[in-house]
Amino acid sequence: MLGLLQGLGKFGLSELENLNVYEDEKKTTAQDKDIKEAPHMIQEEDYLFDKTYECPVCYQKIKARTVRTGRAKLVRTDIYLRPVYENIEPLKYEVISCPCCGYSVHSRYFGGLTGLQIKAIRDTISMSFSSPTDEKLTYTYEEALGRYKLSLACAIVRRAKASEKAYICLKAGWLLMSMEDALKAKAASEAENQECQQKLKEIRAEQNEFLKNALDGFLAARQTEGPLAGLDESTVEYITAVLAVRFGQYETASRILSGILTAPSTSSRMKDKAVELKQILIARVKEKNEQKK
Ligand SMILES: [Zn+2]
């Protein structure tokens, strides 16, 4: 099995590769390869600038490559609500990572930490962390995925909520979908095809692992957290439903979709999405029942 956190060895943190993502919730609630992107005219770095933060663990000033607001052009949103942009994958630049102590966090969750959390990060992450690269203008998918894994490890270590860990897993899953798209474009050329097929398999396996963990985390968060801080409720509900469909949890998906469709607060755009997903769900259930016959 590919570990969610496999590859942290690059950061000197190979001991963390086997951390369990939702162990805490269960206890308390009874619940590489370098892939180059397709070449394009506009440089990825044209969309980026350095944003400065103060690391809440070691208090050093850190610079994070950040996508300029409004610069990237949205092409479409897929069924998982993953936005696809022209010429750039902004997902690669959402994790803030301190090159001094290794503390990493998704920008949505950047903020102050408690003394206990700081100590936990210092003892578990910073002690063995080694920064793998010099500062870079752009990241490869592989580098970006490493940053997500580091932020997941930090979230586990500082006992972040299930919803935050689920959110990181979702974003990493989306990143792997984008990675798959980029690789498929490359595989279109015959010469690259053989090697690409093997990589595609690995990417899909890792994608499933992250997305399954996102589903488990969002389902756990529904039980324990109530409204999820800063996240639009019907969006999270929809994403949970679409992931439940992906992993064959049809009853769960059906229940959540009914909730979305009957809630007065659901936007008409989200209702349309939910209706679309319901059609897919009905087709899947029918397919499954026919197989049983
Ligand atoms: Zn730091």
JSON list of N, CA and C in Angstrom, two decimals, residues 209-285:
[
{"chain": "A", "resi": 209, "resn": "GLU", "atom": "N", "xyz": [-6.30, 7.07, -2.38]},
{"chain": "A", "resi": 209, "resn": "GLU", "atom": "CA", "xyz": [-5.99, 7.04, -0.96]},
{"chain": "A", "resi": 209, "resn": "GLU", "atom": "C", "xyz": [-6.29, 8.39, -0.30]},
{"chain": "A", "resi": 210, "resn": "PHE", "atom": "N", "xyz": [-5.88, 9.47, -0.95]},
{"chain": "A", "resi": 210, "resn": "PHE", "atom": "CA", "xyz": [-6.15, 10.79, -0.40]},
{"chain": "A", "resi": 210, "resn": "PHE", "atom": "C", "xyz": [-7.66, 11.09, -0.39]},
{"chain": "A", "resi": 211, "resn": "LEU", "atom": "N", "xyz": [-8.34, 10.75, -1.48]},
{"chain": "A", "resi": 211, "resn": "LEU", "atom": "CA", "xyz": [-9.77, 11.08, -1.56]},
{"chain": "A", "resi": 211, "resn": "LEU", "atom": "C", "xyz": [-10.58, 10.25, -0.57]},
{"chain": "A", "resi": 212, "resn": "LYS", "atom": "N", "xyz": [-10.18, 8.99, -0.37]},
{"chain": "A", "resi": 212, "resn": "LYS", "atom": "CA", "xyz": [-10.89, 8.15, 0.61]},
{"chain": "A", "resi": 212, "resn": "LYS", "atom": "C", "xyz": [-10.70, 8.73, 2.01]},
{"chain": "A", "resi": 213, "resn": "ASN", "atom": "N", "xyz": [-9.50, 9.21, 2.30]},
{"chain": "A", "resi": 213, "resn": "ASN", "atom": "CA", "xyz": [-9.24, 9.84, 3.60]},
{"chain": "A", "resi": 213, "resn": "ASN", "atom": "C", "xyz": [-10.01, 11.15, 3.74]},
{"chain": "A", "resi": 214, "resn": "ALA", "atom": "N", "xyz": [-10.18, 11.87, 2.63]},
{"chain": "A", "resi": 214, "resn": "ALA", "atom": "CA", "xyz": [-10.98, 13.10, 2.66]},
{"chain": "A", "resi": 214, "resn": "ALA", "atom": "C", "xyz": [-12.42, 12.74, 3.01]},
{"chain": "A", "resi": 215, "resn": "LEU", "atom": "N", "xyz": [-12.95, 11.70, 2.38]},
{"chain": "A", "resi": 215, "resn": "LEU", "atom": "CA", "xyz": [-14.32, 11.26, 2.66]},
{"chain": "A", "resi": 215, "resn": "LEU", "atom": "C", "xyz": [-14.46, 10.86, 4.13]},
{"chain": "A", "resi": 216, "resn": "ASP", "atom": "N", "xyz": [-13.57, 10.02, 4.62]},
{"chain": "A", "resi": 216, "resn": "ASP", "atom": "CA", "xyz": [-13.64, 9.57, 6.02]},
{"chain": "A", "resi": 216, "resn": "ASP", "atom": "C", "xyz": [-13.61, 10.77, 6.97]},
{"chain": "A", "resi": 217, "resn": "GLY", "atom": "N", "xyz": [-12.73, 11.74, 6.65]},
{"chain": "A", "resi": 217, "resn": "GLY", "atom": "CA", "xyz": [-12.58, 12.92, 7.52]},
{"chain": "A", "resi": 217, "resn": "GLY", "atom": "C", "xyz": [-13.82, 13.81, 7.50]},
{"chain": "A", "resi": 218, "resn": "PHE", "atom": "N", "xyz": [-14.38, 14.03, 6.32]},
{"chain": "A", "resi": 218, "resn": "PHE", "atom": "CA", "xyz": [-15.59, 14.87, 6.25]},
{"chain": "A", "resi": 218, "resn": "PHE", "atom": "C", "xyz": [-16.76, 14.18, 6.94]},
{"chain": "A", "resi": 219, "resn": "LEU", "atom": "N", "xyz": [-16.85, 12.86, 6.80]},
{"chain": "A", "resi": 219, "resn": "LEU", "atom": "CA", "xyz": [-17.93, 12.12, 7.48]},
{"chain": "A", "resi": 219, "resn": "LEU", "atom": "C", "xyz": [-17.74, 12.20, 9.00]},
{"chain": "A", "resi": 220, "resn": "ALA", "atom": "N", "xyz": [-16.48, 12.07, 9.45]},
{"chain": "A", "resi": 220, "resn": "ALA", "atom": "CA", "xyz": [-16.21, 12.17, 10.90]},
{"chain": "A", "resi": 220, "resn": "ALA", "atom": "C", "xyz": [-16.54, 13.57, 11.39]},
{"chain": "A", "resi": 221, "resn": "ALA", "atom": "N", "xyz": [-16.18, 14.57, 10.59]},
{"chain": "A", "resi": 221, "resn": "ALA", "atom": "CA", "xyz": [-16.41, 15.97, 10.99]},
{"chain": "A", "resi": 221, "resn": "ALA", "atom": "C", "xyz": [-17.91, 16.27, 11.11]},
{"chain": "A", "resi": 222, "resn": "ARG", "atom": "N", "xyz": [-18.73, 15.65, 10.26]},
{"chain": "A", "resi": 222, "resn": "ARG", "atom": "CA", "xyz": [-20.18, 15.84, 10.34]},
{"chain": "A", "resi": 222, "resn": "ARG", "atom": "C", "xyz": [-20.70, 15.42, 11.72]},
{"chain": "A", "resi": 223, "resn": "GLN", "atom": "N", "xyz": [-20.10, 14.34, 12.26]},
{"chain": "A", "resi": 223, "resn": "GLN", "atom": "CA", "xyz": [-20.53, 13.81, 13.56]},
{"chain": "A", "resi": 223, "resn": "GLN", "atom": "C", "xyz": [-20.05, 14.68, 14.71]},
{"chain": "A", "resi": 224, "resn": "THR", "atom": "N", "xyz": [-18.83, 15.21, 14.58]},
{"chain": "A", "resi": 224, "resn": "THR", "atom": "CA", "xyz": [-18.19, 15.78, 15.75]},
{"chain": "A", "resi": 224, "resn": "THR", "atom": "C", "xyz": [-18.06, 17.30, 15.75]},
{"chain": "A", "resi": 225, "resn": "GLU", "atom": "N", "xyz": [-18.10, 17.93, 14.57]},
{"chain": "A", "resi": 225, "resn": "GLU", "atom": "CA", "xyz": [-17.73, 19.35, 14.53]},
{"chain": "A", "resi": 225, "resn": "GLU", "atom": "C", "xyz": [-18.88, 20.32, 14.30]},
{"chain": "A", "resi": 226, "resn": "GLY", "atom": "N", "xyz": [-19.99, 19.86, 13.80]},
{"chain": "A", "resi": 226, "resn": "GLY", "atom": "CA", "xyz": [-21.05, 20.80, 13.44]},
{"chain": "A", "resi": 226, "resn": "GLY", "atom": "C", "xyz": [-20.60, 21.60, 12.23]},
{"chain": "A", "resi": 227, "resn": "PRO", "atom": "N", "xyz": [-21.05, 22.87, 12.10]},
{"chain": "A", "resi": 227, "resn": "PRO", "atom": "CA", "xyz": [-20.67, 23.66, 10.94]},
{"chain": "A", "resi": 227, "resn": "PRO", "atom": "C", "xyz": [-19.14, 23.79, 10.85]},
{"chain": "A", "resi": 228, "resn": "LEU", "atom": "N", "xyz": [-18.58, 23.55, 9.69]},
{"chain": "A", "resi": 228, "resn": "LEU", "atom": "CA", "xyz": [-17.13, 23.55, 9.54]},
{"chain": "A", "resi": 228, "resn": "LEU", "atom": "C", "xyz": [-16.61, 24.97, 9.34]},
{"chain": "A", "resi": 229, "resn": "ALA", "atom": "N", "xyz": [-15.68, 25.35, 10.19]},
{"chain": "A", "resi": 229, "resn": "ALA", "atom": "CA", "xyz": [-15.18, 26.72, 10.20]},
{"chain": "A", "resi": 229, "resn": "ALA", "atom": "C", "xyz": [-14.74, 27.20, 8.82]},
{"chain": "A", "resi": 230, "resn": "GLY", "atom": "N", "xyz": [-15.40, 28.24, 8.36]},
{"chain": "A", "resi": 230, "resn": "GLY", "atom": "CA", "xyz": [-14.94, 28.88, 7.14]},
{"chain": "A", "resi": 230, "resn": "GLY", "atom": "C", "xyz": [-15.28, 28.16, 5.85]},
{"chain": "A", "resi": 231, "resn": "LEU", "atom": "N", "xyz": [-15.88, 26.98, 5.95]},
{"chain": "A", "resi": 231, "resn": "LEU", "atom": "CA", "xyz": [-16.20, 26.26, 4.73]},
{"chain": "A", "resi": 231, "resn": "LEU", "atom": "C", "xyz": [-17.70, 26.35, 4.48]},
{"chain": "A", "resi": 232, "resn": "ASP", "atom": "N", "xyz": [-18.06, 26.59, 3.24]},
{"chain": "A", "resi": 232, "resn": "ASP", "atom": "CA", "xyz": [-19.46, 26.67, 2.88]},
{"chain": "A", "resi": 232, "resn": "ASP", "atom": "C", "xyz": [-20.10, 25.29, 3.07]},
{"chain": "A", "resi": 233, "resn": "GLU", "atom": "N", "xyz": [-21.18, 25.26, 3.86]},
{"chain": "A", "resi": 233, "resn": "GLU", "atom": "CA", "xyz": [-21.75, 23.98, 4.27]},
{"chain": "A", "resi": 233, "resn": "GLU", "atom": "C", "xyz": [-22.22, 23.12, 3.08]},
{"chain": "A", "resi": 234, "resn": "SER", "atom": "N", "xyz": [-22.96, 23.73, 2.15]},
{"chain": "A", "resi": 234, "resn": "SER", "atom": "CA", "xyz": [-23.49, 22.90, 1.07]},
{"chain": "A", "resi": 234, "resn": "SER", "atom": "C", "xyz": [-22.36, 22.42, 0.14]},
{"chain": "A", "resi": 235, "resn": "THR", "atom": "N", "xyz": [-21.29, 23.22, 0.03]},
{"chain": "A", "resi": 235, "resn": "THR", "atom": "CA", "xyz": [-20.14, 22.80, -0.77]},
{"chain": "A", "resi": 235, "resn": "THR", "atom": "C", "xyz": [-19.49, 21.56, -0.16]},
{"chain": "A", "resi": 236, "resn": "VAL", "atom": "N", "xyz": [-19.28, 21.60, 1.15]},
{"chain": "A", "resi": 236, "resn": "VAL", "atom": "CA", "xyz": [-18.67, 20.45, 1.83]},
{"chain": "A", "resi": 236, "resn": "VAL", "atom": "C", "xyz": [-19.59, 19.23, 1.72]},
{"chain": "A", "resi": 237, "resn": "GLU", "atom": "N", "xyz": [-20.91, 19.47, 1.88]},
{"chain": "A", "resi": 237, "resn": "GLU", "atom": "CA", "xyz": [-21.87, 18.37, 1.79]},
{"chain": "A", "resi": 237, "resn": "GLU", "atom": "C", "xyz": [-21.82, 17.74, 0.40]},
{"chain": "A", "resi": 238, "resn": "TYR", "atom": "N", "xyz": [-21.78, 18.59, -0.61]},
{"chain": "A", "resi": 238, "resn": "TYR", "atom": "CA", "xyz": [-21.74, 18.07, -1.98]},
{"chain": "A", "resi": 238, "resn": "TYR", "atom": "C", "xyz": [-20.46, 17.26, -2.21]},
{"chain": "A", "resi": 239, "resn": "ILE", "atom": "N", "xyz": [-19.34, 17.80, -1.77]},
{"chain": "A", "resi": 239, "resn": "ILE", "atom": "CA", "xyz": [-18.06, 17.10, -1.98]},
{"chain": "A", "resi": 239, "resn": "ILE", "atom": "C", "xyz": [-18.07, 15.75, -1.25]},
{"chain": "A", "resi": 240, "resn": "THR", "atom": "N", "xyz": [-18.64, 15.74, -0.04]},
{"chain": "A", "resi": 240, "resn": "THR", "atom": "CA", "xyz": [-18.74, 14.48, 0.70]},
{"chain": "A", "resi": 240, "resn": "THR", "atom": "C", "xyz": [-19.59, 13.49, -0.10]},
{"chain": "A", "resi": 241, "resn": "ALA", "atom": "N", "xyz": [-20.69, 13.98, -0.66]},
{"chain": "A", "resi": 241, "resn": "ALA", "atom": "CA", "xyz": [-21.57, 13.10, -1.44]},
{"chain": "A", "resi": 241, "resn": "ALA", "atom": "C", "xyz": [-20.88, 12.55, -2.68]},
{"chain": "A", "resi": 242, "resn": "VAL", "atom": "N", "xyz": [-20.17, 13.41, -3.39]},
{"chain": "A", "resi": 242, "resn": "VAL", "atom": "CA", "xyz": [-19.53, 12.95, -4.64]},
{"chain": "A", "resi": 242, "resn": "VAL", "atom": "C", "xyz": [-18.41, 11.94, -4.32]},
{"chain": "A", "resi": 243, "resn": "LEU", "atom": "N", "xyz": [-17.75, 12.14, -3.19]},
{"chain": "A", "resi": 243, "resn": "LEU", "atom": "CA", "xyz": [-16.71, 11.17, -2.79]},
{"chain": "A", "resi": 243, "resn": "LEU", "atom": "C", "xyz": [-17.36, 9.86, -2.35]},
{"chain": "A", "resi": 244, "resn": "ALA", "atom": "N", "xyz": [-18.49, 9.96, -1.67]},
{"chain": "A", "resi": 244, "resn": "ALA", "atom": "CA", "xyz": [-19.21, 8.74, -1.26]},
{"chain": "A", "resi": 244, "resn": "ALA", "atom": "C", "xyz": [-19.63, 7.94, -2.50]},
{"chain": "A", "resi": 245, "resn": "VAL", "atom": "N", "xyz": [-20.06, 8.64, -3.55]},
{"chain": "A", "resi": 245, "resn": "VAL", "atom": "CA", "xyz": [-20.43, 7.94, -4.80]},
{"chain": "A", "resi": 245, "resn": "VAL", "atom": "C", "xyz": [-19.18, 7.26, -5.36]},
{"chain": "A", "resi": 246, "resn": "ARG", "atom": "N", "xyz": [-18.06, 7.97, -5.39]},
{"chain": "A", "resi": 246, "resn": "ARG", "atom": "CA", "xyz": [-16.84, 7.42, -5.94]},
{"chain": "A", "resi": 246, "resn": "ARG", "atom": "C", "xyz": [-16.44, 6.12, -5.24]},
{"chain": "A", "resi": 247, "resn": "PHE", "atom": "N", "xyz": [-16.63, 6.07, -3.92]},
{"chain": "A", "resi": 247, "resn": "PHE", "atom": "CA", "xyz": [-16.20, 4.90, -3.16]},
{"chain": "A", "resi": 247, "resn": "PHE", "atom": "C", "xyz": [-17.35, 3.94, -2.85]},
{"chain": "A", "resi": 248, "resn": "GLY", "atom": "N", "xyz": [-18.42, 4.04, -3.61]},
{"chain": "A", "resi": 248, "resn": "GLY", "atom": "CA", "xyz": [-19.50, 3.05, -3.52]},
{"chain": "A", "resi": 248, "resn": "GLY", "atom": "C", "xyz": [-20.36, 3.14, -2.26]},
{"chain": "A", "resi": 249, "resn": "GLN", "atom": "N", "xyz": [-20.26, 4.24, -1.54]},
{"chain": "A", "resi": 249, "resn": "GLN", "atom": "CA", "xyz": [-21.11, 4.39, -0.34]},
{"chain": "A", "resi": 249, "resn": "GLN", "atom": "C", "xyz": [-22.40, 5.10, -0.75]},
{"chain": "A", "resi": 250, "resn": "TYR", "atom": "N", "xyz": [-23.23, 4.34, -1.48]},
{"chain": "A", "resi": 250, "resn": "TYR", "atom": "CA", "xyz": [-24.39, 4.94, -2.13]},
{"chain": "A", "resi": 250, "resn": "TYR", "atom": "C", "xyz": [-25.47, 5.43, -1.17]},
{"chain": "A", "resi": 251, "resn": "GLU", "atom": "N", "xyz": [-25.68, 4.70, -0.07]},
{"chain": "A", "resi": 251, "resn": "GLU", "atom": "CA", "xyz": [-26.72, 5.14, 0.87]},
{"chain": "A", "resi": 251, "resn": "GLU", "atom": "C", "xyz": [-26.33, 6.46, 1.53]},
{"chain": "A", "resi": 252, "resn": "THR", "atom": "N", "xyz": [-25.06, 6.55, 1.90]},
{"chain": "A", "resi": 252, "resn": "THR", "atom": "CA", "xyz": [-24.57, 7.80, 2.50]},
{"chain": "A", "resi": 252, "resn": "THR", "atom": "C", "xyz": [-24.74, 8.94, 1.50]},
{"chain": "A", "resi": 253, "resn": "ALA", "atom": "N", "xyz": [-24.34, 8.70, 0.27]},
{"chain": "A", "resi": 253, "resn": "ALA", "atom": "CA", "xyz": [-24.43, 9.73, -0.77]},
{"chain": "A", "resi": 253, "resn": "ALA", "atom": "C", "xyz": [-25.87, 10.18, -0.95]},
{"chain": "A", "resi": 254, "resn": "SER", "atom": "N", "xyz": [-26.77, 9.21, -1.00]},
{"chain": "A", "resi": 254, "resn": "SER", "atom": "CA", "xyz": [-28.18, 9.51, -1.22]},
{"chain": "A", "resi": 254, "resn": "SER", "atom": "C", "xyz": [-28.75, 10.37, -0.09]},
{"chain": "A", "resi": 255, "resn": "ARG", "atom": "N", "xyz": [-28.38, 10.01, 1.13]},
{"chain": "A", "resi": 255, "resn": "ARG", "atom": "CA", "xyz": [-28.86, 10.75, 2.29]},
{"chain": "A", "resi": 255, "resn": "ARG", "atom": "C", "xyz": [-28.37, 12.21, 2.26]},
{"chain": "A", "resi": 256, "resn": "ILE", "atom": "N", "xyz": [-27.08, 12.37, 1.95]},
{"chain": "A", "resi": 256, "resn": "ILE", "atom": "CA", "xyz": [-26.52, 13.73, 1.93]},
{"chain": "A", "resi": 256, "resn": "ILE", "atom": "C", "xyz": [-27.14, 14.55, 0.80]},
{"chain": "A", "resi": 257, "resn": "LEU", "atom": "N", "xyz": [-27.31, 13.92, -0.36]},
{"chain": "A", "resi": 257, "resn": "LEU", "atom": "CA", "xyz": [-27.89, 14.65, -1.49]},
{"chain": "A", "resi": 257, "resn": "LEU", "atom": "C", "xyz": [-29.31, 15.12, -1.19]},
{"chain": "A", "resi": 258, "resn": "SER", "atom": "N", "xyz": [-30.11, 14.28, -0.53]},
{"chain": "A", "resi": 258, "resn": "SER", "atom": "CA", "xyz": [-31.47, 14.69, -0.17]},
{"chain": "A", "resi": 258, "resn": "SER", "atom": "C", "xyz": [-31.42, 15.93, 0.72]},
{"chain": "A", "resi": 259, "resn": "GLY", "atom": "N", "xyz": [-30.46, 15.92, 1.65]},
{"chain": "A", "resi": 259, "resn": "GLY", "atom": "CA", "xyz": [-30.30, 17.08, 2.54]},
{"chain": "A", "resi": 259, "resn": "GLY", "atom": "C", "xyz": [-29.98, 18.34, 1.76]},
{"chain": "A", "resi": 260, "resn": "ILE", "atom": "N", "xyz": [-29.07, 18.23, 0.78]},
{"chain": "A", "resi": 260, "resn": "ILE", "atom": "CA", "xyz": [-28.68, 19.41, -0.02]},
{"chain": "A", "resi": 260, "resn": "ILE", "atom": "C", "xyz": [-29.89, 19.92, -0.80]},
{"chain": "A", "resi": 261, "resn": "LEU", "atom": "N", "xyz": [-30.63, 18.98, -1.38]},
{"chain": "A", "resi": 261, "resn": "LEU", "atom": "CA", "xyz": [-31.74, 19.37, -2.26]},
{"chain": "A", "resi": 261, "resn": "LEU", "atom": "C", "xyz": [-32.92, 19.97, -1.51]},
{"chain": "A", "resi": 262, "resn": "THR", "atom": "N", "xyz": [-33.06, 19.61, -0.23]},
{"chain": "A", "resi": 262, "resn": "THR", "atom": "CA", "xyz": [-34.21, 20.14, 0.52]},
{"chain": "A", "resi": 262, "resn": "THR", "atom": "C", "xyz": [-33.86, 21.35, 1.39]},
{"chain": "A", "resi": 263, "resn": "ALA", "atom": "N", "xyz": [-32.56, 21.59, 1.59]},
{"chain": "A", "resi": 263, "resn": "ALA", "atom": "CA", "xyz": [-32.18, 22.72, 2.45]},
{"chain": "A", "resi": 263, "resn": "ALA", "atom": "C", "xyz": [-32.49, 24.04, 1.75]},
{"chain": "A", "resi": 264, "resn": "PRO", "atom": "N", "xyz": [-33.22, 24.95, 2.44]},
{"chain": "A", "resi": 264, "resn": "PRO", "atom": "CA", "xyz": [-33.58, 26.23, 1.81]},
{"chain": "A", "resi": 264, "resn": "PRO", "atom": "C", "xyz": [-32.35, 27.10, 1.53]},
{"chain": "A", "resi": 265, "resn": "SER", "atom": "N", "xyz": [-31.25, 26.85, 2.26]},
{"chain": "A", "resi": 265, "resn": "SER", "atom": "CA", "xyz": [-30.06, 27.70, 2.10]},
{"chain": "A", "resi": 265, "resn": "SER", "atom": "C", "xyz": [-29.20, 27.31, 0.89]},
{"chain": "A", "resi": 266, "resn": "THR", "atom": "N", "xyz": [-29.49, 26.17, 0.26]},
{"chain": "A", "resi": 266, "resn": "THR", "atom": "CA", "xyz": [-28.67, 25.73, -0.86]},
{"chain": "A", "resi": 266, "resn": "THR", "atom": "C", "xyz": [-28.86, 26.64, -2.08]},
{"chain": "A", "resi": 267, "resn": "SER", "atom": "N", "xyz": [-27.75, 27.08, -2.68]},
{"chain": "A", "resi": 267, "resn": "SER", "atom": "CA", "xyz": [-27.84, 27.95, -3.85]},
{"chain": "A", "resi": 267, "resn": "SER", "atom": "C", "xyz": [-28.36, 27.15, -5.05]},
{"chain": "A", "resi": 268, "resn": "SER", "atom": "N", "xyz": [-28.89, 27.85, -6.05]},
{"chain": "A", "resi": 268, "resn": "SER", "atom": "CA", "xyz": [-29.45, 27.14, -7.19]},
{"chain": "A", "resi": 268, "resn": "SER", "atom": "C", "xyz": [-28.33, 26.43, -7.98]},
{"chain": "A", "resi": 269, "resn": "ARG", "atom": "N", "xyz": [-27.13, 27.02, -7.98]},
{"chain": "A", "resi": 269, "resn": "ARG", "atom": "CA", "xyz": [-25.99, 26.39, -8.67]},
{"chain": "A", "resi": 269, "resn": "ARG", "atom": "C", "xyz": [-25.67, 25.05, -8.02]},
{"chain": "A", "resi": 270, "resn": "MET", "atom": "N", "xyz": [-25.67, 25.06, -6.68]},
{"chain": "A", "resi": 270, "resn": "MET", "atom": "CA", "xyz": [-25.34, 23.83, -5.95]},
{"chain": "A", "resi": 270, "resn": "MET", "atom": "C", "xyz": [-26.46, 22.80, -6.12]},
{"chain": "A", "resi": 271, "resn": "LYS", "atom": "N", "xyz": [-27.71, 23.29, -6.18]},
{"chain": "A", "resi": 271, "resn": "LYS", "atom": "CA", "xyz": [-28.83, 22.36, -6.40]},
{"chain": "A", "resi": 271, "resn": "LYS", "atom": "C", "xyz": [-28.68, 21.67, -7.75]},
{"chain": "A", "resi": 272, "resn": "ASP", "atom": "N", "xyz": [-28.29, 22.45, -8.77]},
{"chain": "A", "resi": 272, "resn": "ASP", "atom": "CA", "xyz": [-28.09, 21.87, -10.11]},
{"chain": "A", "resi": 272, "resn": "ASP", "atom": "C", "xyz": [-27.03, 20.79, -10.07]},
{"chain": "A", "resi": 273, "resn": "LYS", "atom": "N", "xyz": [-25.93, 21.09, -9.37]},
{"chain": "A", "resi": 273, "resn": "LYS", "atom": "CA", "xyz": [-24.84, 20.11, -9.25]},
{"chain": "A", "resi": 273, "resn": "LYS", "atom": "C", "xyz": [-25.36, 18.84, -8.56]},
{"chain": "A", "resi": 274, "resn": "ALA", "atom": "N", "xyz": [-26.13, 19.05, -7.50]},
{"chain": "A", "resi": 274, "resn": "ALA", "atom": "CA", "xyz": [-26.64, 17.92, -6.73]},
{"chain": "A", "resi": 274, "resn": "ALA", "atom": "C", "xyz": [-27.60, 17.06, -7.57]},
{"chain": "A", "resi": 275, "resn": "VAL", "atom": "N", "xyz": [-28.41, 17.72, -8.39]},
{"chain": "A", "resi": 275, "resn": "VAL", "atom": "CA", "xyz": [-29.34, 16.98, -9.26]},
{"chain": "A", "resi": 275, "resn": "VAL", "atom": "C", "xyz": [-28.53, 16.12, -10.26]},
{"chain": "A", "resi": 276, "resn": "GLU", "atom": "N", "xyz": [-27.48, 16.74, -10.81]},
{"chain": "A", "resi": 276, "resn": "GLU", "atom": "CA", "xyz": [-26.60, 16.04, -11.75]},
{"chain": "A", "resi": 276, "resn": "GLU", "atom": "C", "xyz": [-25.98, 14.80, -11.09]},
{"chain": "A", "resi": 277, "resn": "LEU", "atom": "N", "xyz": [-25.49, 15.01, -9.86]},
{"chain": "A", "resi": 277, "resn": "LEU", "atom": "CA", "xyz": [-24.85, 13.91, -9.14]},
{"chain": "A", "resi": 277, "resn": "LEU", "atom": "C", "xyz": [-25.86, 12.82, -8.80]},
{"chain": "A", "resi": 278, "resn": "LYS", "atom": "N", "xyz": [-27.09, 13.23, -8.51]},
{"chain": "A", "resi": 278, "resn": "LYS", "atom": "CA", "xyz": [-28.13, 12.26, -8.17]},
{"chain": "A", "resi": 278, "resn": "LYS", "atom": "C", "xyz": [-28.40, 11.33, -9.36]},
{"chain": "A", "resi": 279, "resn": "GLN", "atom": "N", "xyz": [-28.36, 11.90, -10.56]},
{"chain": "A", "resi": 279, "resn": "GLN", "atom": "CA", "xyz": [-28.55, 11.08, -11.77]},
{"chain": "A", "resi": 279, "resn": "GLN", "atom": "C", "xyz": [-27.45, 10.03, -11.87]},
{"chain": "A", "resi": 280, "resn": "ILE", "atom": "N", "xyz": [-26.23, 10.45, -11.61]},
{"chain": "A", "resi": 280, "resn": "ILE", "atom": "CA", "xyz": [-25.09, 9.51, -11.66]},
{"chain": "A", "resi": 280, "resn": "ILE", "atom": "C", "xyz": [-25.26, 8.42, -10.60]},
{"chain": "A", "resi": 281, "resn": "LEU", "atom": "N", "xyz": [-25.67, 8.86, -9.42]},
{"chain": "A", "resi": 281, "resn": "LEU", "atom": "CA", "xyz": [-25.88, 7.92, -8.31]},
{"chain": "A", "resi": 281, "resn": "LEU", "atom": "C", "xyz": [-26.95, 6.89, -8.68]},
{"chain": "A", "resi": 282, "resn": "ILE", "atom": "N", "xyz": [-28.05, 7.35, -9.24]},
{"chain": "A", "resi": 282, "resn": "ILE", "atom": "CA", "xyz": [-29.14, 6.43, -9.62]},
{"chain": "A", "resi": 282, "resn": "ILE", "atom": "C", "xyz": [-28.63, 5.40, -10.64]},
{"chain": "A", "resi": 283, "resn": "ALA", "atom": "N", "xyz": [-27.84, 5.89, -11.61]},
{"chain": "A", "resi": 283, "resn": "ALA", "atom": "CA", "xyz": [-27.29, 4.98, -12.63]},
{"chain": "A", "resi": 283, "resn": "ALA", "atom": "C", "xyz": [-26.35, 3.95, -12.00]},
{"chain": "A", "resi": 284, "resn": "ARG", "atom": "N", "xyz": [-25.53, 4.40, -11.03]},
{"chain": "A", "resi": 284, "resn": "ARG", "atom": "CA", "xyz": [-24.60, 3.47, -10.37]},
{"chain": "A", "resi": 284, "resn": "ARG", "atom": "C", "xyz": [-25.35, 2.40, -9.58]},
{"chain": "A", "resi": 285, "resn": "VAL", "atom": "N", "xyz": [-26.37, 2.84, -8.86]},
{"chain": "A", "resi": 285, "resn": "VAL", "atom": "CA", "xyz": [-27.15, 1.89, -8.04]},
{"chain": "A", "resi": 285, "resn": "VAL", "atom": "C", "xyz": [-27.83, 0.86, -8.94]}
]
